[in-house]
mmCIF file of C-alpha atoms in Angstrom:
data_model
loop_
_atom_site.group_PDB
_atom_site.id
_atom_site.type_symbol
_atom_site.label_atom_id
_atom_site.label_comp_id
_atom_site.label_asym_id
_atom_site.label_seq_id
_atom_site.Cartn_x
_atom_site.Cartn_y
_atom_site.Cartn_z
ATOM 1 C CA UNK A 1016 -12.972 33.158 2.568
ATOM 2 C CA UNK A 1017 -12.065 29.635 1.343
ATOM 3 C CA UNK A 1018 -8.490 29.418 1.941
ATOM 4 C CA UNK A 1019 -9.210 31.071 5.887
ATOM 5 C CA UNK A 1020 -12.083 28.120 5.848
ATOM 6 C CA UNK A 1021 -9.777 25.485 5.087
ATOM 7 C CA UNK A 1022 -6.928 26.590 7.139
ATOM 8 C CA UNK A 1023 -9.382 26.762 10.081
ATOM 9 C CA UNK A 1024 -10.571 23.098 9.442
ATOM 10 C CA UNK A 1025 -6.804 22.529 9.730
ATOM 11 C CA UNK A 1026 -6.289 23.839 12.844
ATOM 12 C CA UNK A 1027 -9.756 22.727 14.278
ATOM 13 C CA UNK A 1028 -8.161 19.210 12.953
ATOM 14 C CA UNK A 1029 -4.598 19.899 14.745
ATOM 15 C CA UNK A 1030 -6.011 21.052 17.743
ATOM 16 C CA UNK A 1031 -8.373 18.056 18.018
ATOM 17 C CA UNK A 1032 -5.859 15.487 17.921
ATOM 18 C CA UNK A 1033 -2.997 17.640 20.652
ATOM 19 C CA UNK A 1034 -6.274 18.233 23.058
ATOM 20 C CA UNK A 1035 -7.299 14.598 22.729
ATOM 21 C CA UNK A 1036 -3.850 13.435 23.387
ATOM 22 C CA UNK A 1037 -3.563 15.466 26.422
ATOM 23 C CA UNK A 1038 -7.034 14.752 28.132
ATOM 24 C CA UNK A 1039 -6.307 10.848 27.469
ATOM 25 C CA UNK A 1040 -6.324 9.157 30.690
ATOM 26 C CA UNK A 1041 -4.062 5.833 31.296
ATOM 27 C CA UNK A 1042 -5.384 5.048 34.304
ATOM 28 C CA UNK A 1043 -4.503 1.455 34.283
ATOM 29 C CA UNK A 1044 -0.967 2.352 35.627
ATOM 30 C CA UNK A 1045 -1.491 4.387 38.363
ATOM 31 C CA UNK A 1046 -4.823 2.032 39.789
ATOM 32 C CA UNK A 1047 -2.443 -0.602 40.678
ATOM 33 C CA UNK A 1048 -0.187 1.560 43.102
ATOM 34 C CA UNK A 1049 -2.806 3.544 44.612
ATOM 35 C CA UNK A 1050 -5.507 0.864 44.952
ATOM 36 C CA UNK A 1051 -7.904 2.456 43.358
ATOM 37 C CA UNK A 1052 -9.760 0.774 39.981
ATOM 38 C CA UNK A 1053 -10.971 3.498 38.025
ATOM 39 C CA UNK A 1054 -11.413 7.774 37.916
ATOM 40 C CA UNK A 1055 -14.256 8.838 39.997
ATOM 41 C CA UNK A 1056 -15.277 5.206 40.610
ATOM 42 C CA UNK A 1057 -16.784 4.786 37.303
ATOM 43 C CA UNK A 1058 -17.151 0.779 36.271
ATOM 44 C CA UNK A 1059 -14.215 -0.439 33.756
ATOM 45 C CA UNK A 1060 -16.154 0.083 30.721
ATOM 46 C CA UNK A 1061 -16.720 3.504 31.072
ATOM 47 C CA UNK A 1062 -12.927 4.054 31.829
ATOM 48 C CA UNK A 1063 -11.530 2.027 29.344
ATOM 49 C CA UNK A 1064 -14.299 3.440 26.491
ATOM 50 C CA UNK A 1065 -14.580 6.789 27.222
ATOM 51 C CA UNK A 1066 -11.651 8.022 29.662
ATOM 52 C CA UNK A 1067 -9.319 5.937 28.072
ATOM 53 C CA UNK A 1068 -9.728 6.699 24.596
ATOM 54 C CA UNK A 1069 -9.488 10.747 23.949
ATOM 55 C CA UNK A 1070 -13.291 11.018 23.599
ATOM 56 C CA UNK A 1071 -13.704 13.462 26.202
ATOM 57 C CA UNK A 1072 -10.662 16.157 24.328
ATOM 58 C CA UNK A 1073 -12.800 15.706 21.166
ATOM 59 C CA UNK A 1074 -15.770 16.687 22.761
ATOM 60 C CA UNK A 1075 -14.265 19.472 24.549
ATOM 61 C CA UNK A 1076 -12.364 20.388 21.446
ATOM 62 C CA UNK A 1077 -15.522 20.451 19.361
ATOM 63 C CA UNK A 1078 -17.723 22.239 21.870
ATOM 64 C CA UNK A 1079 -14.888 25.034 22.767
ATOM 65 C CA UNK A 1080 -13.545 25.393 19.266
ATOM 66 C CA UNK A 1081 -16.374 24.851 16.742
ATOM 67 C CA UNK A 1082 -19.392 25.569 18.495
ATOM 68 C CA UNK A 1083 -18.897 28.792 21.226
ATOM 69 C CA UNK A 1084 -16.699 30.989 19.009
ATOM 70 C CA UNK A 1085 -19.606 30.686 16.076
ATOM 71 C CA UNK A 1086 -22.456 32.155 19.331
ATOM 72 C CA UNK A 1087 -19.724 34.532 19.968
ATOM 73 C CA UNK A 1088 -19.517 35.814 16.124
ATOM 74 C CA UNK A 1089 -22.852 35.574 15.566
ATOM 75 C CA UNK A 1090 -23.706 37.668 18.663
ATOM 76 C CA UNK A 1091 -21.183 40.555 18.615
ATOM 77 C CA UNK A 1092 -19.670 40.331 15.210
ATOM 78 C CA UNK A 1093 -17.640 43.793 15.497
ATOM 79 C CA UNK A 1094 -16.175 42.830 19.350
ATOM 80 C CA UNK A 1095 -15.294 39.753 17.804
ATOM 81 C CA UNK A 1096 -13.508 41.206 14.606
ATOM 82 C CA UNK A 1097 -11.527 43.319 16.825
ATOM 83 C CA UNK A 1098 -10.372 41.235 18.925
ATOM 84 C CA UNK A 1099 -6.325 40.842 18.753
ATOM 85 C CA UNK A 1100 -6.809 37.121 19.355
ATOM 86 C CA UNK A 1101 -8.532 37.061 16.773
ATOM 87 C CA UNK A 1102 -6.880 38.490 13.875
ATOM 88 C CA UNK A 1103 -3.661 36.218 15.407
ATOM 89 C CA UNK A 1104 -6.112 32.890 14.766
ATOM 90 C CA UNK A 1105 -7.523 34.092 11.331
ATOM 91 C CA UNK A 1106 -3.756 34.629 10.394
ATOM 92 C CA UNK A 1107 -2.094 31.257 11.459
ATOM 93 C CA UNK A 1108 -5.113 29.767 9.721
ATOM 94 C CA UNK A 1109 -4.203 31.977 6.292
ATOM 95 C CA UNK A 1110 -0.888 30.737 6.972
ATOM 96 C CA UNK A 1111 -1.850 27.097 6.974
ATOM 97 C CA UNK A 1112 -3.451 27.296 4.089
ATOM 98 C CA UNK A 1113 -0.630 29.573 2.363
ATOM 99 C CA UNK A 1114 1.471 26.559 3.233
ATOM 100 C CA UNK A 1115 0.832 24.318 0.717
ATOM 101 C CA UNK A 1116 -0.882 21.537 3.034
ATOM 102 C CA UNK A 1117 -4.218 21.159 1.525
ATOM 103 C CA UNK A 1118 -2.840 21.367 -1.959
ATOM 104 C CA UNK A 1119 -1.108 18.682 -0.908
ATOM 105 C CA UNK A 1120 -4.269 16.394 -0.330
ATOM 106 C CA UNK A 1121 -5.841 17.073 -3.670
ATOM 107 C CA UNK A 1122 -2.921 15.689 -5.296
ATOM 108 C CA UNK A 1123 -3.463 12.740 -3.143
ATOM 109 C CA UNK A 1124 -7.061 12.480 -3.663
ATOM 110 C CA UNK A 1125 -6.380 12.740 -7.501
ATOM 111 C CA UNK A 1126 -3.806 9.576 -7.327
ATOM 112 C CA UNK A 1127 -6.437 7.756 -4.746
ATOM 113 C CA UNK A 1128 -9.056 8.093 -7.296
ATOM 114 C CA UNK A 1129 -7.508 6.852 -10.108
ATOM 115 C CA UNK A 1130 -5.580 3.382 -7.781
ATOM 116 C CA UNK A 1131 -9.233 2.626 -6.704
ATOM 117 C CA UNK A 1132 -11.503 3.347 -9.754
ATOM 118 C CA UNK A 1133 -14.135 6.045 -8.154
ATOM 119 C CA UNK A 1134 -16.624 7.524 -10.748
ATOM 120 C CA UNK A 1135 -18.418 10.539 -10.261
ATOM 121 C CA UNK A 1136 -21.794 10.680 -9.017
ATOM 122 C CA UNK A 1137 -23.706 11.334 -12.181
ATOM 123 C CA UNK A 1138 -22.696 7.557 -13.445
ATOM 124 C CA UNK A 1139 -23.998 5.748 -10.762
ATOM 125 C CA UNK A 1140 -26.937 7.657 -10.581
ATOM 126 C CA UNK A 1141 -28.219 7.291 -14.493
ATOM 127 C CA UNK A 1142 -27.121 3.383 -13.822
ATOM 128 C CA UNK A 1143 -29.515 3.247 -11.125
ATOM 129 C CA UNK A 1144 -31.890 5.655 -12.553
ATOM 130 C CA UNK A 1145 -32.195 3.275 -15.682
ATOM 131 C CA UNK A 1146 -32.522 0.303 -13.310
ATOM 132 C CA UNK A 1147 -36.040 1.532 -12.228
ATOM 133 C CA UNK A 1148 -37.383 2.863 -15.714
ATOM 134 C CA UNK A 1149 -36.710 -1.058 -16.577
ATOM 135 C CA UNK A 1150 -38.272 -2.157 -13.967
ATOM 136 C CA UNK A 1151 -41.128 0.663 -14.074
ATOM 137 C CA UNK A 1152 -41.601 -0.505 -17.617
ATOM 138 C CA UNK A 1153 -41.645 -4.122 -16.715
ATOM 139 C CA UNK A 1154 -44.649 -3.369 -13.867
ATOM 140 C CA UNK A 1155 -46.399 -1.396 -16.628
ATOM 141 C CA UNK A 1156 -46.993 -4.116 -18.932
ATOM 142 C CA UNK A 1157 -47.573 -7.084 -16.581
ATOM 143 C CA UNK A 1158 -43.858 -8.671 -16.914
ATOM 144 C CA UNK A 1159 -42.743 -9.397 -13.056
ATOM 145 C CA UNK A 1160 -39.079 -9.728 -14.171
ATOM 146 C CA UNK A 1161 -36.241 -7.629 -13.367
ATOM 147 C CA UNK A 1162 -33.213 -6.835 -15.641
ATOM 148 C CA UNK A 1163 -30.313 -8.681 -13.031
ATOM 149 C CA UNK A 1164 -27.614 -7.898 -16.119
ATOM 150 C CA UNK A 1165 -28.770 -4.072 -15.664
ATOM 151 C CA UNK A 1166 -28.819 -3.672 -12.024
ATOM 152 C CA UNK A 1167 -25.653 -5.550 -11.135
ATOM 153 C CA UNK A 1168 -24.516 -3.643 -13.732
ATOM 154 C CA UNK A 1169 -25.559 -0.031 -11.669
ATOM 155 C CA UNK A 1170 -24.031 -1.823 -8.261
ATOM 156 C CA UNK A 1171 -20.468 -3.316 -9.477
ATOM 157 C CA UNK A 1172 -19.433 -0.950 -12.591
ATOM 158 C CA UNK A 1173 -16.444 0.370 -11.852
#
């Protein structure tokens, strides 16, 4: 189930990026021949932030290919299943993963880590967890002061 999961984020990811290219709108060319300023008369901002850009394939990507086919399963599982369709998506997205890709991108993530110093979450947390027992401690017996060396400490340790 995880290697169909990622190679469906894969091809959610590939097929975001193809139907945003295609449903991007460069309007600005055309306008000047025809006369007209914008699609459907909408003001320049609109064009130029929303037609312009892709926005609308990444909204129809994620409503067509995230969102109905999980009503669909969820509603008539077996139909679903069966479908030839289907089975031919579930495969190209075993495929995908079978490929090598997304081993590829833990490799990465391993190098990234070590270039720009990330910690796991556990450090940061006892850092900052220690940072309010001080200052718990502090309230407790009357002292208004924080501990500056500790909590600069829990915010800039890297």
């Amino acid at each position: 189930l995880q290697a169909f999961l990622i190679g469906r984020q894969i091809c959610v990811t590939i097929c975001m990026f193809v139907v945003a290219r295609i449903a991007t709108l460069d309007y600005s060319s055309d306008a000047e021949q025809d006369g007209d300023n914008n699609v459907f008369g909408v003001s320049d901002s609109i064009q130029k932030n929303v037609f312009d850009t892709g926005l609308l394939g990444a909204l129809i990507t994620t409503i067509v290919g995230s969102l109905v086919w999980r009503v669909v399963a969820s509603s008539f599982p077996v139909a679903f299943l069966s479908n030839p369709l289907i089975t031919l998506i579930i495969r190209l997205c075993l495929l995908l993963e079978a490929s090598g890709l997304c081993s590829a991108a833990w490799v990465l993530a391993r190098y990234h880590k070590k270039l720009v110093g990330y910690q796991r979450d556990e450090v940061h947390l006892t850092l900052l967890r220690q940072a309010q027992q001080a200052k718990d401690n502090d309230e407790e017996q009357g002292d208004a002061t924080e501990h500056p060396q500790l909590i600069s400490s829990s915010l800039s340790s890297p």
